[in-house]
């Protein structure tokens, strides 16, 4: 059975996020065609209580909201693990990780474990301070022993706070995760990288890849902006866990990495020392210092992947896994670009969006439809909007300039 999952999000309790209601999430999931969604922040006491109050378990580890029989939730949060990479290093490095839990009982057990580690769980995304890679490994093993069935995987691998990100000068997973590196079967590509880029890193070639939105909002261009299609034996938590860790990943739908906020190396305009001009490295060797402000540059994902691919010298025996992935832009953004508008929530955009969903069932199935059928079903749309949707469906788009130093890339749809 094929299901579309988006298993990394944040609630209104993660810093700088407005109120997010489960009804709004479930409503958006229906339009988008996301079957299973990660609740975000499920260890936060207030959000955990809300989830318990509003959701009912309808299959093992799958929770639903009354009135939305198709929208399933899995208990999920993100944690930031920090550790010094070596006894000599003075600064701690932090790595974001996504956790999926089989039931509420497991969330209670892990919350108690966090108490023992002295973690203040008040911001949605708990910070776990650990001494060393060995301590990181012990912590993760403790979680798995205490709450069997829990699944943890490195989040947005290539962003600055991802395991391979520019803030983390590791060459191999074990330099941060210690022995637990051997247990890691799955890694999240994140908005800034795609499978093609990650497969340039030898260690990644034997890992499964998952794509999630990491969204902080229930908006149509946030939920499912990246998602994963799974082939599951059973549509429940253990079926999902098995698919993710074994051979059930059917395809991932991803941002074009050039869109991500950290694709290229540089300094954005508006940064200290950059009141008038930005600096973005197009090609060639990375200079030691920014030629404008003289400080160290924010190294982009593309350059970081090249560094890792050159520096990993260990032999990895396993063959490259079969990958199927597609670059994607949220449909509301495609429609608004087709209309020449900036806003993705204008009346016209939303009414055309509804037409697309009526004709195709939902957004996930729209992107999977064969091109002639899609053109046929959407023939009543304005020409410019239809042309944009078909171009994106065929992958004919890019981001120019690409994202860098915290700024998203600028969309260019290429029409015939
Ligand atoms: Zn994160
Ligand atoms: Zn600079």
Short mmCIF file of C-alpha atoms and ligand atoms in Angstrom, two decimals:
data_model
loop_
_atom_site.label_atom_id
_atom_site.label_comp_id
_atom_site.label_asym_id
_atom_site.label_seq_id
_atom_site.Cartn_x
_atom_site.Cartn_y
_atom_site.Cartn_z
CA UNK A 1 0.00 0.00 0.00
CA UNK A 2 1.35 3.47 -0.93
CA UNK A 3 1.05 6.34 1.54
CA UNK A 4 2.37 9.92 1.49
CA UNK A 5 4.05 10.97 4.73
CA UNK A 6 5.45 14.21 6.09
CA UNK A 7 7.06 13.30 9.40
CA UNK A 8 8.82 16.42 10.66
CA UNK A 9 6.98 19.53 11.80
CA UNK A 10 6.77 21.97 14.69
CA UNK A 11 3.86 23.13 16.80
CA UNK A 12 3.04 26.59 18.05
CA UNK A 13 5.39 25.90 20.96
CA UNK A 14 8.58 26.08 18.92
CA UNK A 15 10.12 29.54 19.06
CA UNK A 16 8.66 32.25 16.86
CA UNK A 17 5.65 30.26 15.69
CA UNK A 18 2.04 31.35 15.86
CA UNK A 19 -0.81 29.20 17.07
CA UNK A 20 -1.30 26.08 14.99
CA UNK A 21 -4.52 24.10 15.34
CA UNK A 22 -4.86 20.42 14.54
CA UNK A 23 -8.06 21.09 12.51
CA UNK A 24 -6.13 23.43 10.23
CA UNK A 25 -3.38 20.87 9.77
CA UNK A 26 -5.89 18.10 9.00
CA UNK A 27 -7.75 20.37 6.56
CA UNK A 28 -4.51 21.16 4.69
CA UNK A 29 -3.44 17.48 4.72
CA UNK A 30 -6.66 16.60 2.91
CA UNK A 31 -6.07 19.13 0.13
CA UNK A 32 -2.41 18.20 -0.17
CA UNK A 33 -2.98 14.43 -0.03
CA UNK A 34 -0.66 13.84 2.92
CA UNK A 35 -1.83 10.66 4.66
CA UNK A 36 0.39 10.72 7.75
CA UNK A 37 1.87 13.80 9.42
CA UNK A 38 4.37 14.15 12.28
CA UNK A 39 2.76 16.08 15.15
CA UNK A 40 5.90 18.07 16.00
CA UNK A 41 6.99 18.88 19.57
CA UNK A 42 5.14 15.90 21.08
CA UNK A 43 7.23 15.93 24.28
CA UNK A 44 6.26 19.51 25.10
CA UNK A 45 3.92 19.14 28.09
CA UNK A 46 1.19 21.49 26.81
CA UNK A 47 1.25 20.20 23.23
CA UNK A 48 1.41 16.59 24.46
CA UNK A 49 -1.70 17.22 26.59
CA UNK A 50 -3.49 18.82 23.62
CA UNK A 51 -2.62 15.88 21.36
CA UNK A 52 -3.87 13.43 24.00
CA UNK A 53 -7.08 15.37 24.41
CA UNK A 54 -7.92 15.74 20.72
CA UNK A 55 -6.53 12.64 19.03
CA UNK A 56 -7.73 9.03 19.11
CA UNK A 57 -5.60 6.03 18.20
CA UNK A 58 -7.26 4.29 15.23
CA UNK A 59 -4.42 1.97 14.21
CA UNK A 60 -1.27 1.07 16.13
CA UNK A 61 0.58 4.35 16.68
CA UNK A 62 -1.64 6.28 14.23
CA UNK A 63 -3.82 8.98 15.74
CA UNK A 64 -6.75 10.81 14.19
CA UNK A 65 -8.83 13.88 14.82
CA UNK A 66 -12.59 13.57 14.96
CA UNK A 67 -14.15 14.75 11.68
CA UNK A 68 -11.01 13.97 9.65
CA UNK A 69 -11.01 10.22 9.09
CA UNK A 70 -8.21 10.27 6.52
CA UNK A 71 -5.62 12.46 8.26
CA UNK A 72 -3.32 10.33 10.40
CA UNK A 73 -0.80 11.64 12.92
CA UNK A 74 2.37 10.07 14.25
CA UNK A 75 3.88 11.33 17.51
CA UNK A 76 7.04 13.21 16.57
CA UNK A 77 9.46 15.79 17.83
CA UNK A 78 12.87 17.21 17.06
CA UNK A 79 15.68 17.41 19.59
CA UNK A 80 18.97 19.25 19.48
CA UNK A 81 21.83 17.13 20.75
CA UNK A 82 24.99 18.99 21.69
CA UNK A 83 28.44 17.59 22.36
CA UNK A 84 32.11 18.45 22.03
CA UNK A 85 33.60 16.47 19.16
CA UNK A 86 36.84 15.79 21.05
CA UNK A 87 38.07 16.28 24.63
CA UNK A 88 40.37 19.05 23.40
CA UNK A 89 37.70 21.08 21.62
CA UNK A 90 36.21 23.94 23.57
CA UNK A 91 33.04 24.50 21.56
CA UNK A 92 30.09 22.16 21.58
CA UNK A 93 28.56 21.21 18.27
CA UNK A 94 24.82 20.77 17.90
CA UNK A 95 22.97 18.37 15.67
CA UNK A 96 19.21 18.28 15.07
CA UNK A 97 17.46 14.91 15.14
CA UNK A 98 13.89 13.83 14.46
CA UNK A 99 12.25 11.27 16.78
CA UNK A 100 9.15 9.22 16.02
CA UNK A 101 7.38 7.47 18.91
CA UNK A 102 5.13 4.40 18.76
CA UNK A 103 2.59 5.68 21.33
CA UNK A 104 1.88 8.18 24.13
CA UNK A 105 3.35 5.83 26.72
CA UNK A 106 6.75 6.15 24.97
CA UNK A 107 6.51 9.95 25.00
CA UNK A 108 5.99 9.82 28.78
CA UNK A 109 8.97 7.52 29.28
CA UNK A 110 11.27 9.67 27.13
CA UNK A 111 10.07 12.83 28.92
CA UNK A 112 11.08 11.28 32.22
CA UNK A 113 14.44 10.31 30.74
CA UNK A 114 14.97 13.92 29.64
CA UNK A 115 14.24 15.00 33.23
CA UNK A 116 17.08 12.76 34.38
CA UNK A 117 19.37 14.44 31.86
CA UNK A 118 18.34 17.81 33.31
CA UNK A 119 16.71 18.93 30.05
CA UNK A 120 14.36 21.90 30.30
CA UNK A 121 11.53 20.97 28.01
CA UNK A 122 9.91 24.35 27.53
CA UNK A 123 10.56 25.35 23.92
CA UNK A 124 9.14 22.55 21.82
CA UNK A 125 12.55 21.45 20.60
CA UNK A 126 14.46 20.13 23.65
CA UNK A 127 18.19 20.78 23.95
CA UNK A 128 20.10 17.80 25.28
CA UNK A 129 23.57 18.70 26.53
CA UNK A 130 25.96 15.80 26.28
CA UNK A 131 29.70 15.66 26.83
CA UNK A 132 31.05 13.62 23.98
CA UNK A 133 30.15 11.40 21.01
CA UNK A 134 30.21 8.45 23.43
CA UNK A 135 27.62 10.25 25.57
CA UNK A 136 25.50 10.98 22.48
CA UNK A 137 25.56 7.29 21.65
CA UNK A 138 24.65 6.34 25.23
CA UNK A 139 21.77 8.82 25.28
CA UNK A 140 20.30 7.47 22.04
CA UNK A 141 20.68 3.88 23.21
CA UNK A 142 18.98 4.80 26.50
CA UNK A 143 16.04 6.28 24.58
CA UNK A 144 15.70 3.16 22.42
CA UNK A 145 15.99 0.82 25.43
CA UNK A 146 13.47 2.77 27.48
CA UNK A 147 10.96 3.26 24.66
CA UNK A 148 11.38 0.41 22.18
CA UNK A 149 10.16 1.13 18.68
CA UNK A 150 11.21 4.78 18.82
CA UNK A 151 12.97 5.84 15.61
CA UNK A 152 15.55 8.63 15.46
CA UNK A 153 17.20 10.05 12.36
CA UNK A 154 19.44 13.05 11.65
CA UNK A 155 17.34 16.04 10.54
CA UNK A 156 18.06 18.23 7.50
CA UNK A 157 21.51 16.69 7.08
CA UNK A 158 23.12 19.57 5.19
CA UNK A 159 21.80 22.74 6.88
CA UNK A 160 24.25 24.45 9.26
CA UNK A 161 22.81 22.55 12.28
CA UNK A 162 22.48 19.26 10.43
CA UNK A 163 25.02 16.49 11.01
CA UNK A 164 27.05 17.36 7.88
CA UNK A 165 26.24 21.08 8.01
CA UNK A 166 28.77 23.87 7.79
CA UNK A 167 28.73 24.38 11.61
CA UNK A 168 29.75 20.77 12.16
CA UNK A 169 33.26 19.94 10.98
CA UNK A 170 32.75 16.17 10.94
CA UNK A 171 33.78 13.85 8.14
CA UNK A 172 31.84 10.79 9.32
CA UNK A 173 28.61 10.27 11.30
CA UNK A 174 30.51 8.50 14.09
CA UNK A 175 32.47 11.65 14.92
CA UNK A 176 29.27 12.96 16.47
CA UNK A 177 27.11 9.87 17.08
CA UNK A 178 29.87 7.57 18.34
CA UNK A 179 28.90 3.87 18.20
CA UNK A 180 25.28 4.74 17.55
CA UNK A 181 26.30 5.73 14.00
CA UNK A 182 26.05 2.03 13.12
CA UNK A 183 22.35 2.07 14.05
CA UNK A 184 21.49 4.98 11.77
CA UNK A 185 19.61 3.68 8.74
CA UNK A 186 17.82 6.84 7.67
CA UNK A 187 18.69 10.49 7.12
CA UNK A 188 16.56 13.51 6.22
CA UNK A 189 17.70 15.31 3.07
CA UNK A 190 16.22 18.68 4.13
CA UNK A 191 15.25 21.58 1.92
CA UNK A 192 18.85 22.40 1.04
CA UNK A 193 19.90 19.03 -0.41
CA UNK A 194 18.51 16.22 -2.54
CA UNK A 195 19.43 12.53 -2.98
CA UNK A 196 21.73 13.27 -5.90
CA UNK A 197 23.82 15.59 -3.73
CA UNK A 198 23.84 13.29 -0.68
CA UNK A 199 24.88 10.30 -2.80
CA UNK A 200 28.11 12.15 -3.57
CA UNK A 201 29.00 11.52 0.10
CA UNK A 202 30.19 7.87 0.24
CA UNK A 203 28.79 7.21 3.73
CA UNK A 204 25.28 8.23 2.61
CA UNK A 205 25.05 5.77 -0.24
CA UNK A 206 23.87 2.95 1.98
CA UNK A 207 21.40 5.07 3.99
CA UNK A 208 17.72 5.54 3.27
CA UNK A 209 16.61 9.10 2.53
CA UNK A 210 13.46 10.75 3.82
CA UNK A 211 12.05 14.16 2.88
CA UNK A 212 9.80 16.13 5.20
CA UNK A 213 8.52 19.69 5.30
CA UNK A 214 9.93 20.66 8.75
CA UNK A 215 7.07 23.17 8.65
CA UNK A 216 6.06 25.58 11.39
CA UNK A 217 2.63 26.38 9.93
CA UNK A 218 -0.48 24.71 8.53
CA UNK A 219 -0.31 26.75 5.29
CA UNK A 220 -0.75 25.14 1.86
CA UNK A 221 2.80 25.97 0.86
CA UNK A 222 4.28 24.59 4.08
CA UNK A 223 2.69 21.23 4.93
CA UNK A 224 4.01 18.61 2.51
CA UNK A 225 6.34 21.07 0.74
CA UNK A 226 8.65 18.05 0.88
CA UNK A 227 7.23 14.59 1.46
CA UNK A 228 7.98 10.89 1.07
CA UNK A 229 5.98 8.14 -0.61
CA UNK A 230 6.17 4.88 1.28
CA UNK A 231 5.25 1.34 0.38
CA UNK A 232 3.95 -0.08 3.65
CA UNK A 233 2.83 -3.61 4.51
CA UNK A 234 0.48 -2.24 7.16
CA UNK A 235 -0.71 1.39 7.42
CA UNK A 236 0.33 1.78 11.05
CA UNK A 237 3.37 2.92 13.03
CA UNK A 238 5.29 -0.33 12.73
CA UNK A 239 4.58 -0.49 8.99
CA UNK A 240 5.92 3.04 8.59
CA UNK A 241 8.97 2.34 10.73
CA UNK A 242 9.74 -0.81 8.76
CA UNK A 243 9.34 0.99 5.41
CA UNK A 244 11.66 3.80 6.53
CA UNK A 245 14.41 1.55 7.86
CA UNK A 246 14.22 -1.24 5.30
CA UNK A 247 13.18 -1.06 1.66
CA UNK A 248 9.83 0.74 1.73
CA UNK A 249 10.85 4.18 0.47
CA UNK A 250 9.17 4.49 -2.90
CA UNK A 251 10.07 8.10 -3.77
CA UNK A 252 10.89 11.45 -2.22
CA UNK A 253 9.54 14.79 -3.40
CA UNK A 254 11.99 17.55 -2.72
CA UNK A 255 12.80 21.19 -3.07
CA UNK A 256 15.24 21.90 -5.85
CA UNK A 257 18.33 22.36 -3.62
CA UNK A 258 19.03 25.72 -5.29
CA UNK A 259 15.88 27.01 -3.58
CA UNK A 260 17.16 26.16 -0.09
CA UNK A 261 18.44 28.94 2.14
CA UNK A 262 21.96 27.51 2.31
CA UNK A 263 22.73 26.24 -1.19
CA UNK A 264 25.55 28.56 -2.22
CA UNK A 265 28.43 30.04 -0.24
CA UNK A 266 28.33 33.75 0.61
CA UNK A 267 27.03 36.58 2.78
CA UNK A 268 23.57 38.03 2.23
CA UNK A 269 22.79 41.72 1.93
CA UNK A 270 21.77 43.20 5.27
CA UNK A 271 24.23 41.12 7.28
CA UNK A 272 26.70 43.03 9.46
CA UNK A 273 29.23 44.64 7.12
CA UNK A 274 26.87 44.13 4.17
CA UNK A 275 24.58 47.14 4.29
CA UNK A 276 24.84 47.70 0.52
CA UNK A 277 26.11 44.62 -1.17
CA UNK A 278 25.93 40.89 -0.87
CA UNK A 279 28.65 38.42 -1.76
CA UNK A 280 27.88 35.10 -3.40
CA UNK A 281 30.49 32.71 -4.68
CA UNK A 282 29.59 31.54 -8.18
CA UNK A 283 32.32 28.98 -8.86
CA UNK A 284 35.89 28.29 -7.93
CA UNK A 285 37.89 28.11 -4.73
CA UNK A 286 36.30 29.38 -1.52
CA UNK A 287 38.26 32.42 -0.29
CA UNK A 288 39.46 32.33 3.33
CA UNK A 289 37.59 35.54 4.12
CA UNK A 290 34.61 37.39 2.68
CA UNK A 291 36.02 40.03 0.30
CA UNK A 292 33.36 42.51 1.52
CA UNK A 293 33.29 42.22 5.33
CA UNK A 294 36.45 40.19 6.00
CA UNK A 295 34.67 37.56 8.09
CA UNK A 296 34.42 33.82 7.48
CA UNK A 297 31.84 32.97 4.82
CA UNK A 298 28.72 30.89 5.35
CA UNK A 299 29.66 27.76 3.43
CA UNK A 300 26.86 26.54 1.20
CA UNK A 301 25.59 23.00 0.93
CA UNK A 302 27.01 22.52 -2.57
CA UNK A 303 30.53 23.34 -1.36
CA UNK A 304 30.13 21.33 1.85
CA UNK A 305 29.06 18.25 -0.16
CA UNK A 306 32.18 18.63 -2.33
CA UNK A 307 34.36 18.85 0.81
CA UNK A 308 32.81 15.70 2.30
CA UNK A 309 32.93 13.77 -0.92
CA UNK A 310 36.65 14.53 -1.23
CA UNK A 311 37.49 13.86 2.43
CA UNK A 312 35.68 10.54 3.06
CA UNK A 313 38.41 8.02 2.24
CA UNK A 314 37.02 4.96 4.07
CA UNK A 315 35.78 2.13 1.89
CA UNK A 316 32.05 1.61 2.11
CA UNK A 317 31.14 -1.74 0.66
CA UNK A 318 27.40 -1.44 0.18
CA UNK A 319 26.09 -0.52 -3.24
CA UNK A 320 24.22 2.72 -3.88
CA UNK A 321 20.54 2.22 -3.09
CA UNK A 322 17.94 2.74 -5.75
CA UNK A 323 16.54 6.27 -5.42
CA UNK A 324 13.50 7.81 -7.02
CA UNK A 325 13.12 11.52 -6.37
CA UNK A 326 11.36 14.50 -7.89
CA UNK A 327 11.91 18.22 -7.54
CA UNK A 328 8.81 20.07 -6.52
CA UNK A 329 7.35 23.50 -5.77
CA UNK A 330 4.16 23.84 -3.70
CA UNK A 331 1.20 24.16 -6.07
CA UNK A 332 -0.02 27.49 -4.63
CA UNK A 333 3.41 28.94 -5.44
CA UNK A 334 3.26 27.59 -8.99
CA UNK A 335 -0.23 29.07 -9.49
CA UNK A 336 0.78 32.43 -8.08
CA UNK A 337 3.89 32.48 -10.30
CA UNK A 338 1.67 31.60 -13.29
CA UNK A 339 -0.57 34.54 -12.45
CA UNK A 340 2.43 36.82 -12.01
CA UNK A 341 1.47 37.44 -8.37
CA UNK A 342 3.67 37.56 -5.29
CA UNK A 343 1.12 36.39 -2.71
CA UNK A 344 0.28 32.70 -2.40
CA UNK A 345 -2.92 33.33 -0.48
CA UNK A 346 -4.81 35.67 -2.82
CA UNK A 347 -8.45 34.86 -3.71
CA UNK A 348 -7.66 34.01 -7.32
CA UNK A 349 -4.76 31.72 -6.35
CA UNK A 350 -6.89 29.83 -3.84
CA UNK A 351 -9.85 29.44 -6.18
CA UNK A 352 -7.59 28.00 -8.90
CA UNK A 353 -5.99 25.76 -6.29
CA UNK A 354 -9.42 24.38 -5.36
CA UNK A 355 -10.15 23.66 -9.04
CA UNK A 356 -6.87 21.71 -9.35
CA UNK A 357 -7.71 19.66 -6.27
CA UNK A 358 -11.26 18.99 -7.48
CA UNK A 359 -9.95 17.77 -10.82
CA UNK A 360 -7.06 15.68 -9.50
CA UNK A 361 -8.16 14.55 -6.04
CA UNK A 362 -5.34 16.23 -4.17
CA UNK A 363 -1.95 17.83 -4.75
CA UNK A 364 0.10 14.65 -4.20
CA UNK A 365 -1.86 12.81 -6.89
CA UNK A 366 -1.67 15.83 -9.21
CA UNK A 367 2.13 15.67 -9.19
CA UNK A 368 2.06 11.93 -9.86
CA UNK A 369 -0.33 12.08 -12.78
CA UNK A 370 0.92 11.47 -16.33
CA UNK A 371 1.43 14.74 -18.19
CA UNK A 372 -1.23 14.33 -20.95
CA UNK A 373 -3.86 13.36 -18.38
CA UNK A 374 -2.93 16.31 -16.17
CA UNK A 375 -3.14 18.71 -19.12
CA UNK A 376 -6.53 17.26 -20.00
CA UNK A 377 -7.92 17.58 -16.47
CA UNK A 378 -6.67 21.12 -15.98
CA UNK A 379 -7.55 22.45 -19.44
CA UNK A 380 -9.96 25.06 -18.06
CA UNK A 381 -7.20 26.86 -16.12
CA UNK A 382 -5.81 30.12 -17.51
CA UNK A 383 -3.09 29.31 -20.09
CA UNK A 384 -0.24 30.86 -18.09
CA UNK A 385 -1.16 28.90 -14.95
CA UNK A 386 -1.54 25.61 -16.81
CA UNK A 387 1.79 26.17 -18.59
CA UNK A 388 3.49 26.81 -15.23
CA UNK A 389 2.04 23.67 -13.66
CA UNK A 390 3.07 21.51 -16.63
CA UNK A 391 6.59 22.99 -16.66
CA UNK A 392 7.07 22.29 -12.95
CA UNK A 393 5.62 18.79 -13.40
CA UNK A 394 8.33 18.16 -16.01
CA UNK A 395 11.03 19.60 -13.76
CA UNK A 396 11.55 22.60 -16.00
CA UNK A 397 12.41 25.19 -13.36
CA UNK A 398 15.37 26.53 -11.50
CA UNK A 399 16.29 29.07 -8.86
CA UNK A 400 18.38 31.96 -10.01
CA UNK A 401 20.10 33.29 -8.00
CA UNK A 402 20.17 30.22 -5.76
CA UNK A 403 19.59 30.43 -2.00
CA UNK A 404 22.56 31.36 0.21
CA UNK A 405 23.35 32.53 3.73
CA UNK A 406 19.76 32.19 4.96
CA UNK A 407 17.99 33.59 1.90
CA UNK A 408 15.77 31.47 -0.36
CA UNK A 409 16.57 31.13 -4.07
CA UNK A 410 14.46 33.00 -6.60
CA UNK A 411 12.10 30.85 -8.69
CA UNK A 412 12.35 30.84 -12.49
CA UNK A 413 9.87 28.62 -14.32
CA UNK A 414 11.19 27.72 -17.76
CA UNK A 415 8.42 27.62 -20.34
CA UNK A 416 8.68 26.22 -23.84
ZN1 LIG B 1 15.89 21.35 12.92
ZN1 LIG B 2 30.83 39.24 4.31
#
